[in-house]
Amino acid sequence: KAITYMDYRVKEDYEYLIRNKIVLDKNNLGYDQIQYLYARSYFLSLSVPNDCKAAFEYYKKLSQKYWVDFNRYCQGMIGLALLRYDDGKTPAEILKSLQERALLSDEMGMYWKDNYGYYWWEAPIETQALMIEFYSEMNPKDIGVLNNLKTWLLKSKQTQDFGTTKATADACF
């Protein structure tokens, strides 16, 4: 029921754009739609209702086109969702971009210098945990990179707590 609810909520977002004559070729992708695509990708066996498919496809295409406009956390969610929707090209581009921006050190492992903030898409521990998930689905045999990503997570725990129960759960996952 929750998945169906999400499908119809995204359909409402899409219909709002059409009803208000908003230019559909622009980046109308928001954090809620990104999170929807990501959450929906866990339930591939449940088909999108026919009357919601246009909205789903619209936001999926926007994510393929505008992923660079979002922060690393959202890029990881877009990458994972599109990978699960059988788009190999865009997740590969996202991975390449992430690797180009990554910092690597023997002590801290693999990490990124980001400006973290208050919102859910700006949380450092959750972002690193999502990067581990993304890298493990893209390149599950690249143990070295995965270990470097985990090193940063463990070093963060060594110097401070994870901050929230959600961050702790993501790190454990």
JSON list of C-alpha atoms in Angstrom, two decimals:
[
{"chain": "A", "resi": 1, "resn": "LYS", "atom": "CA", "xyz": [0.00, 0.00, 0.00]},
{"chain": "A", "resi": 2, "resn": "ALA", "atom": "CA", "xyz": [2.85, 2.39, 0.75]},
{"chain": "A", "resi": 3, "resn": "ILE", "atom": "CA", "xyz": [4.40, 1.89, -2.69]},
{"chain": "A", "resi": 4, "resn": "THR", "atom": "CA", "xyz": [1.09, 2.53, -4.41]},
{"chain": "A", "resi": 5, "resn": "TYR", "atom": "CA", "xyz": [0.61, 5.63, -2.27]},
{"chain": "A", "resi": 6, "resn": "MET", "atom": "CA", "xyz": [4.04, 6.91, -3.36]},
{"chain": "A", "resi": 7, "resn": "ASP", "atom": "CA", "xyz": [3.24, 6.22, -7.02]},
{"chain": "A", "resi": 8, "resn": "TYR", "atom": "CA", "xyz": [0.10, 8.33, -6.80]},
{"chain": "A", "resi": 9, "resn": "ARG", "atom": "CA", "xyz": [1.80, 11.13, -4.85]},
{"chain": "A", "resi": 10, "resn": "VAL", "atom": "CA", "xyz": [4.44, 11.40, -7.58]},
{"chain": "A", "resi": 11, "resn": "LYS", "atom": "CA", "xyz": [1.66, 11.37, -10.15]},
{"chain": "A", "resi": 12, "resn": "GLU", "atom": "CA", "xyz": [0.14, 14.37, -8.32]},
{"chain": "A", "resi": 13, "resn": "ASP", "atom": "CA", "xyz": [3.50, 16.17, -8.50]},
{"chain": "A", "resi": 14, "resn": "TYR", "atom": "CA", "xyz": [3.65, 15.51, -12.24]},
{"chain": "A", "resi": 15, "resn": "GLU", "atom": "CA", "xyz": [0.05, 16.61, -12.81]},
{"chain": "A", "resi": 16, "resn": "TYR", "atom": "CA", "xyz": [0.78, 19.82, -10.89]},
{"chain": "A", "resi": 17, "resn": "LEU", "atom": "CA", "xyz": [3.54, 20.63, -13.38]},
{"chain": "A", "resi": 18, "resn": "ILE", "atom": "CA", "xyz": [1.23, 20.01, -16.32]},
{"chain": "A", "resi": 19, "resn": "ARG", "atom": "CA", "xyz": [-1.73, 21.85, -14.82]},
{"chain": "A", "resi": 20, "resn": "ASN", "atom": "CA", "xyz": [0.40, 24.92, -14.10]},
{"chain": "A", "resi": 21, "resn": "LYS", "atom": "CA", "xyz": [2.08, 24.83, -17.51]},
{"chain": "A", "resi": 22, "resn": "ILE", "atom": "CA", "xyz": [5.56, 24.50, -16.03]},
{"chain": "A", "resi": 23, "resn": "VAL", "atom": "CA", "xyz": [8.23, 23.82, -18.65]},
{"chain": "A", "resi": 24, "resn": "LEU", "atom": "CA", "xyz": [8.75, 20.07, -18.50]},
{"chain": "A", "resi": 25, "resn": "ASP", "atom": "CA", "xyz": [12.20, 20.14, -20.12]},
{"chain": "A", "resi": 26, "resn": "LYS", "atom": "CA", "xyz": [13.69, 22.01, -17.16]},
{"chain": "A", "resi": 27, "resn": "ASN", "atom": "CA", "xyz": [14.94, 20.42, -13.96]},
{"chain": "A", "resi": 28, "resn": "ASN", "atom": "CA", "xyz": [11.71, 19.81, -12.06]},
{"chain": "A", "resi": 29, "resn": "LEU", "atom": "CA", "xyz": [13.30, 17.00, -10.08]},
{"chain": "A", "resi": 30, "resn": "GLY", "atom": "CA", "xyz": [13.26, 17.50, -6.32]},
{"chain": "A", "resi": 31, "resn": "TYR", "atom": "CA", "xyz": [14.57, 15.62, -3.34]},
{"chain": "A", "resi": 32, "resn": "ASP", "atom": "CA", "xyz": [11.21, 13.94, -2.80]},
{"chain": "A", "resi": 33, "resn": "GLN", "atom": "CA", "xyz": [11.14, 12.55, -6.34]},
{"chain": "A", "resi": 34, "resn": "ILE", "atom": "CA", "xyz": [14.72, 11.32, -6.03]},
{"chain": "A", "resi": 35, "resn": "GLN", "atom": "CA", "xyz": [13.89, 9.57, -2.78]},
{"chain": "A", "resi": 36, "resn": "TYR", "atom": "CA", "xyz": [10.79, 8.11, -4.44]},
{"chain": "A", "resi": 37, "resn": "LEU", "atom": "CA", "xyz": [12.82, 6.65, -7.33]},
{"chain": "A", "resi": 38, "resn": "TYR", "atom": "CA", "xyz": [15.33, 5.22, -4.87]},
{"chain": "A", "resi": 39, "resn": "ALA", "atom": "CA", "xyz": [12.70, 3.72, -2.55]},
{"chain": "A", "resi": 40, "resn": "ARG", "atom": "CA", "xyz": [10.71, 2.40, -5.53]},
{"chain": "A", "resi": 41, "resn": "SER", "atom": "CA", "xyz": [13.82, 0.60, -6.82]},
{"chain": "A", "resi": 42, "resn": "TYR", "atom": "CA", "xyz": [13.64, -1.79, -3.86]},
{"chain": "A", "resi": 43, "resn": "PHE", "atom": "CA", "xyz": [10.28, -3.07, -5.11]},
{"chain": "A", "resi": 44, "resn": "LEU", "atom": "CA", "xyz": [10.89, -3.93, -8.76]},
{"chain": "A", "resi": 45, "resn": "SER", "atom": "CA", "xyz": [8.48, -6.85, -8.55]},
{"chain": "A", "resi": 46, "resn": "LEU", "atom": "CA", "xyz": [5.60, -4.40, -7.96]},
{"chain": "A", "resi": 47, "resn": "SER", "atom": "CA", "xyz": [4.72, -2.74, -11.24]},
{"chain": "A", "resi": 48, "resn": "VAL", "atom": "CA", "xyz": [3.97, 0.95, -11.44]},
{"chain": "A", "resi": 49, "resn": "PRO", "atom": "CA", "xyz": [0.20, 1.48, -11.93]},
{"chain": "A", "resi": 50, "resn": "ASN", "atom": "CA", "xyz": [-0.61, 2.30, -15.57]},
{"chain": "A", "resi": 51, "resn": "ASP", "atom": "CA", "xyz": [-1.97, 5.73, -14.76]},
{"chain": "A", "resi": 52, "resn": "CYS", "atom": "CA", "xyz": [1.25, 6.57, -12.86]},
{"chain": "A", "resi": 53, "resn": "LYS", "atom": "CA", "xyz": [3.75, 5.36, -15.48]},
{"chain": "A", "resi": 54, "resn": "ALA", "atom": "CA", "xyz": [4.03, 8.71, -17.26]},
{"chain": "A", "resi": 55, "resn": "ALA", "atom": "CA", "xyz": [5.03, 10.42, -14.00]},
{"chain": "A", "resi": 56, "resn": "PHE", "atom": "CA", "xyz": [7.47, 7.65, -13.09]},
{"chain": "A", "resi": 57, "resn": "GLU", "atom": "CA", "xyz": [9.13, 7.76, -16.53]},
{"chain": "A", "resi": 58, "resn": "TYR", "atom": "CA", "xyz": [9.23, 11.56, -16.48]},
{"chain": "A", "resi": 59, "resn": "TYR", "atom": "CA", "xyz": [11.10, 11.73, -13.17]},
{"chain": "A", "resi": 60, "resn": "LYS", "atom": "CA", "xyz": [13.34, 8.85, -14.16]},
{"chain": "A", "resi": 61, "resn": "LYS", "atom": "CA", "xyz": [14.36, 10.73, -17.33]},
{"chain": "A", "resi": 62, "resn": "LEU", "atom": "CA", "xyz": [14.93, 13.90, -15.33]},
{"chain": "A", "resi": 63, "resn": "SER", "atom": "CA", "xyz": [17.21, 12.01, -12.96]},
{"chain": "A", "resi": 64, "resn": "GLN", "atom": "CA", "xyz": [19.21, 10.69, -15.92]},
{"chain": "A", "resi": 65, "resn": "LYS", "atom": "CA", "xyz": [19.60, 14.21, -17.29]},
{"chain": "A", "resi": 66, "resn": "TYR", "atom": "CA", "xyz": [20.04, 16.36, -14.17]},
{"chain": "A", "resi": 67, "resn": "TRP", "atom": "CA", "xyz": [21.88, 14.14, -11.67]},
{"chain": "A", "resi": 68, "resn": "VAL", "atom": "CA", "xyz": [24.88, 16.48, -11.71]},
{"chain": "A", "resi": 69, "resn": "ASP", "atom": "CA", "xyz": [22.76, 19.27, -10.19]},
{"chain": "A", "resi": 70, "resn": "PHE", "atom": "CA", "xyz": [22.44, 17.38, -6.91]},
{"chain": "A", "resi": 71, "resn": "ASN", "atom": "CA", "xyz": [24.76, 16.59, -4.03]},
{"chain": "A", "resi": 72, "resn": "ARG", "atom": "CA", "xyz": [26.58, 13.33, -3.55]},
{"chain": "A", "resi": 73, "resn": "TYR", "atom": "CA", "xyz": [23.87, 11.72, -1.42]},
{"chain": "A", "resi": 74, "resn": "CYS", "atom": "CA", "xyz": [21.22, 12.31, -4.07]},
{"chain": "A", "resi": 75, "resn": "GLN", "atom": "CA", "xyz": [23.60, 11.27, -6.82]},
{"chain": "A", "resi": 76, "resn": "GLY", "atom": "CA", "xyz": [24.10, 7.97, -5.01]},
{"chain": "A", "resi": 77, "resn": "MET", "atom": "CA", "xyz": [20.35, 7.45, -4.70]},
{"chain": "A", "resi": 78, "resn": "ILE", "atom": "CA", "xyz": [19.87, 8.29, -8.38]},
{"chain": "A", "resi": 79, "resn": "GLY", "atom": "CA", "xyz": [22.70, 5.96, -9.33]},
{"chain": "A", "resi": 80, "resn": "LEU", "atom": "CA", "xyz": [21.31, 3.07, -7.31]},
{"chain": "A", "resi": 81, "resn": "ALA", "atom": "CA", "xyz": [17.77, 3.58, -8.59]},
{"chain": "A", "resi": 82, "resn": "LEU", "atom": "CA", "xyz": [18.81, 3.80, -12.24]},
{"chain": "A", "resi": 83, "resn": "LEU", "atom": "CA", "xyz": [21.12, 0.80, -11.89]},
{"chain": "A", "resi": 84, "resn": "ARG", "atom": "CA", "xyz": [18.20, -1.23, -10.57]},
{"chain": "A", "resi": 85, "resn": "TYR", "atom": "CA", "xyz": [16.03, 0.07, -13.43]},
{"chain": "A", "resi": 86, "resn": "ASP", "atom": "CA", "xyz": [18.59, -1.37, -15.88]},
{"chain": "A", "resi": 87, "resn": "ASP", "atom": "CA", "xyz": [20.21, 1.90, -16.91]},
{"chain": "A", "resi": 88, "resn": "GLY", "atom": "CA", "xyz": [23.90, 1.05, -16.93]},
{"chain": "A", "resi": 89, "resn": "LYS", "atom": "CA", "xyz": [25.09, 4.28, -18.56]},
{"chain": "A", "resi": 90, "resn": "THR", "atom": "CA", "xyz": [24.03, 6.94, -16.05]},
{"chain": "A", "resi": 91, "resn": "PRO", "atom": "CA", "xyz": [25.15, 5.05, -12.91]},
{"chain": "A", "resi": 92, "resn": "ALA", "atom": "CA", "xyz": [28.55, 4.53, -14.58]},
{"chain": "A", "resi": 93, "resn": "GLU", "atom": "CA", "xyz": [28.80, 8.29, -15.24]},
{"chain": "A", "resi": 94, "resn": "ILE", "atom": "CA", "xyz": [27.86, 9.01, -11.63]},
{"chain": "A", "resi": 95, "resn": "LEU", "atom": "CA", "xyz": [30.45, 6.54, -10.35]},
{"chain": "A", "resi": 96, "resn": "LYS", "atom": "CA", "xyz": [33.14, 8.08, -12.54]},
{"chain": "A", "resi": 97, "resn": "SER", "atom": "CA", "xyz": [32.25, 11.55, -11.28]},
{"chain": "A", "resi": 98, "resn": "LEU", "atom": "CA", "xyz": [32.33, 10.39, -7.66]},
{"chain": "A", "resi": 99, "resn": "GLN", "atom": "CA", "xyz": [35.72, 8.76, -8.12]},
{"chain": "A", "resi": 100, "resn": "GLU", "atom": "CA", "xyz": [37.14, 11.92, -9.69]},
{"chain": "A", "resi": 101, "resn": "ARG", "atom": "CA", "xyz": [36.06, 13.98, -6.67]},
{"chain": "A", "resi": 102, "resn": "ALA", "atom": "CA", "xyz": [37.06, 11.45, -3.99]},
{"chain": "A", "resi": 103, "resn": "LEU", "atom": "CA", "xyz": [39.97, 11.90, -1.63]},
{"chain": "A", "resi": 104, "resn": "LEU", "atom": "CA", "xyz": [42.04, 8.89, -0.63]},
{"chain": "A", "resi": 105, "resn": "SER", "atom": "CA", "xyz": [44.41, 8.55, 2.31]},
{"chain": "A", "resi": 106, "resn": "ASP", "atom": "CA", "xyz": [45.95, 5.62, 4.13]},
{"chain": "A", "resi": 107, "resn": "GLU", "atom": "CA", "xyz": [44.63, 6.83, 7.45]},
{"chain": "A", "resi": 108, "resn": "MET", "atom": "CA", "xyz": [41.13, 8.02, 6.53]},
{"chain": "A", "resi": 109, "resn": "GLY", "atom": "CA", "xyz": [40.31, 5.80, 3.56]},
{"chain": "A", "resi": 110, "resn": "MET", "atom": "CA", "xyz": [38.13, 7.11, 0.73]},
{"chain": "A", "resi": 111, "resn": "TYR", "atom": "CA", "xyz": [35.94, 10.13, 1.41]},
{"chain": "A", "resi": 112, "resn": "TRP", "atom": "CA", "xyz": [34.78, 13.45, 0.00]},
{"chain": "A", "resi": 113, "resn": "LYS", "atom": "CA", "xyz": [35.14, 17.00, 1.25]},
{"chain": "A", "resi": 114, "resn": "ASP", "atom": "CA", "xyz": [31.55, 18.18, 1.36]},
{"chain": "A", "resi": 115, "resn": "ASN", "atom": "CA", "xyz": [29.64, 20.90, 3.12]},
{"chain": "A", "resi": 116, "resn": "TYR", "atom": "CA", "xyz": [27.27, 19.00, 5.34]},
{"chain": "A", "resi": 117, "resn": "GLY", "atom": "CA", "xyz": [24.20, 20.57, 6.79]},
{"chain": "A", "resi": 118, "resn": "TYR", "atom": "CA", "xyz": [20.90, 20.13, 8.54]},
{"chain": "A", "resi": 119, "resn": "TYR", "atom": "CA", "xyz": [18.77, 18.38, 5.90]},
{"chain": "A", "resi": 120, "resn": "TRP", "atom": "CA", "xyz": [18.53, 14.62, 5.41]},
{"chain": "A", "resi": 121, "resn": "TRP", "atom": "CA", "xyz": [20.38, 14.85, 2.09]},
{"chain": "A", "resi": 122, "resn": "GLU", "atom": "CA", "xyz": [23.31, 16.62, 3.80]},
{"chain": "A", "resi": 123, "resn": "ALA", "atom": "CA", "xyz": [24.10, 14.07, 6.52]},
{"chain": "A", "resi": 124, "resn": "PRO", "atom": "CA", "xyz": [27.73, 12.82, 6.42]},
{"chain": "A", "resi": 125, "resn": "ILE", "atom": "CA", "xyz": [27.34, 9.33, 7.92]},
{"chain": "A", "resi": 126, "resn": "GLU", "atom": "CA", "xyz": [24.25, 8.52, 5.89]},
{"chain": "A", "resi": 127, "resn": "THR", "atom": "CA", "xyz": [25.96, 9.82, 2.75]},
{"chain": "A", "resi": 128, "resn": "GLN", "atom": "CA", "xyz": [29.03, 7.65, 3.29]},
{"chain": "A", "resi": 129, "resn": "ALA", "atom": "CA", "xyz": [26.84, 4.62, 4.02]},
{"chain": "A", "resi": 130, "resn": "LEU", "atom": "CA", "xyz": [24.95, 5.25, 0.78]},
{"chain": "A", "resi": 131, "resn": "MET", "atom": "CA", "xyz": [28.25, 5.54, -1.10]},
{"chain": "A", "resi": 132, "resn": "ILE", "atom": "CA", "xyz": [29.21, 2.11, 0.24]},
{"chain": "A", "resi": 133, "resn": "GLU", "atom": "CA", "xyz": [25.87, 0.73, -0.97]},
{"chain": "A", "resi": 134, "resn": "PHE", "atom": "CA", "xyz": [26.29, 2.35, -4.40]},
{"chain": "A", "resi": 135, "resn": "TYR", "atom": "CA", "xyz": [29.88, 1.19, -4.85]},
{"chain": "A", "resi": 136, "resn": "SER", "atom": "CA", "xyz": [29.05, -2.32, -3.67]},
{"chain": "A", "resi": 137, "resn": "GLU", "atom": "CA", "xyz": [26.24, -2.65, -6.23]},
{"chain": "A", "resi": 138, "resn": "MET", "atom": "CA", "xyz": [28.29, -1.11, -9.04]},
{"chain": "A", "resi": 139, "resn": "ASN", "atom": "CA", "xyz": [31.56, -2.96, -8.35]},
{"chain": "A", "resi": 140, "resn": "PRO", "atom": "CA", "xyz": [30.96, -5.69, -5.76]},
{"chain": "A", "resi": 141, "resn": "LYS", "atom": "CA", "xyz": [34.35, -7.29, -6.41]},
{"chain": "A", "resi": 142, "resn": "ASP", "atom": "CA", "xyz": [36.36, -4.11, -5.80]},
{"chain": "A", "resi": 143, "resn": "ILE", "atom": "CA", "xyz": [37.07, -4.94, -2.16]},
{"chain": "A", "resi": 144, "resn": "GLY", "atom": "CA", "xyz": [39.86, -2.36, -1.90]},
{"chain": "A", "resi": 145, "resn": "VAL", "atom": "CA", "xyz": [37.56, 0.59, -2.66]},
{"chain": "A", "resi": 146, "resn": "LEU", "atom": "CA", "xyz": [34.83, -0.78, -0.40]},
{"chain": "A", "resi": 147, "resn": "ASN", "atom": "CA", "xyz": [37.31, -1.19, 2.45]},
{"chain": "A", "resi": 148, "resn": "ASN", "atom": "CA", "xyz": [38.55, 2.38, 1.92]},
{"chain": "A", "resi": 149, "resn": "LEU", "atom": "CA", "xyz": [34.97, 3.67, 2.08]},
{"chain": "A", "resi": 150, "resn": "LYS", "atom": "CA", "xyz": [34.34, 1.68, 5.27]},
{"chain": "A", "resi": 151, "resn": "THR", "atom": "CA", "xyz": [37.58, 3.00, 6.78]},
{"chain": "A", "resi": 152, "resn": "TRP", "atom": "CA", "xyz": [36.27, 6.57, 6.72]},
{"chain": "A", "resi": 153, "resn": "LEU", "atom": "CA", "xyz": [33.05, 5.41, 8.36]},
{"chain": "A", "resi": 154, "resn": "LEU", "atom": "CA", "xyz": [34.93, 3.57, 11.12]},
{"chain": "A", "resi": 155, "resn": "LYS", "atom": "CA", "xyz": [37.34, 6.48, 11.67]},
{"chain": "A", "resi": 156, "resn": "SER", "atom": "CA", "xyz": [34.34, 8.77, 12.08]},
{"chain": "A", "resi": 157, "resn": "LYS", "atom": "CA", "xyz": [32.95, 6.49, 14.75]},
{"chain": "A", "resi": 158, "resn": "GLN", "atom": "CA", "xyz": [36.33, 6.37, 16.45]},
{"chain": "A", "resi": 159, "resn": "THR", "atom": "CA", "xyz": [36.43, 10.15, 16.93]},
{"chain": "A", "resi": 160, "resn": "GLN", "atom": "CA", "xyz": [32.73, 10.84, 17.58]},
{"chain": "A", "resi": 161, "resn": "ASP", "atom": "CA", "xyz": [29.39, 9.11, 17.77]},
{"chain": "A", "resi": 162, "resn": "PHE", "atom": "CA", "xyz": [27.30, 8.74, 14.63]},
{"chain": "A", "resi": 163, "resn": "GLY", "atom": "CA", "xyz": [24.98, 11.46, 15.88]},
{"chain": "A", "resi": 164, "resn": "THR", "atom": "CA", "xyz": [21.57, 9.92, 15.27]},
{"chain": "A", "resi": 165, "resn": "THR", "atom": "CA", "xyz": [19.92, 6.53, 15.38]},
{"chain": "A", "resi": 166, "resn": "LYS", "atom": "CA", "xyz": [19.27, 6.79, 11.64]},
{"chain": "A", "resi": 167, "resn": "ALA", "atom": "CA", "xyz": [22.97, 7.39, 10.99]},
{"chain": "A", "resi": 168, "resn": "THR", "atom": "CA", "xyz": [23.88, 4.43, 13.21]},
{"chain": "A", "resi": 169, "resn": "ALA", "atom": "CA", "xyz": [21.40, 2.17, 11.41]},
{"chain": "A", "resi": 170, "resn": "ASP", "atom": "CA", "xyz": [22.70, 3.27, 7.99]},
{"chain": "A", "resi": 171, "resn": "ALA", "atom": "CA", "xyz": [26.30, 2.70, 9.07]},
{"chain": "A", "resi": 172, "resn": "CYS", "atom": "CA", "xyz": [25.48, -0.78, 10.37]},
{"chain": "A", "resi": 173, "resn": "PHE", "atom": "CA", "xyz": [23.58, -1.62, 7.18]}
]
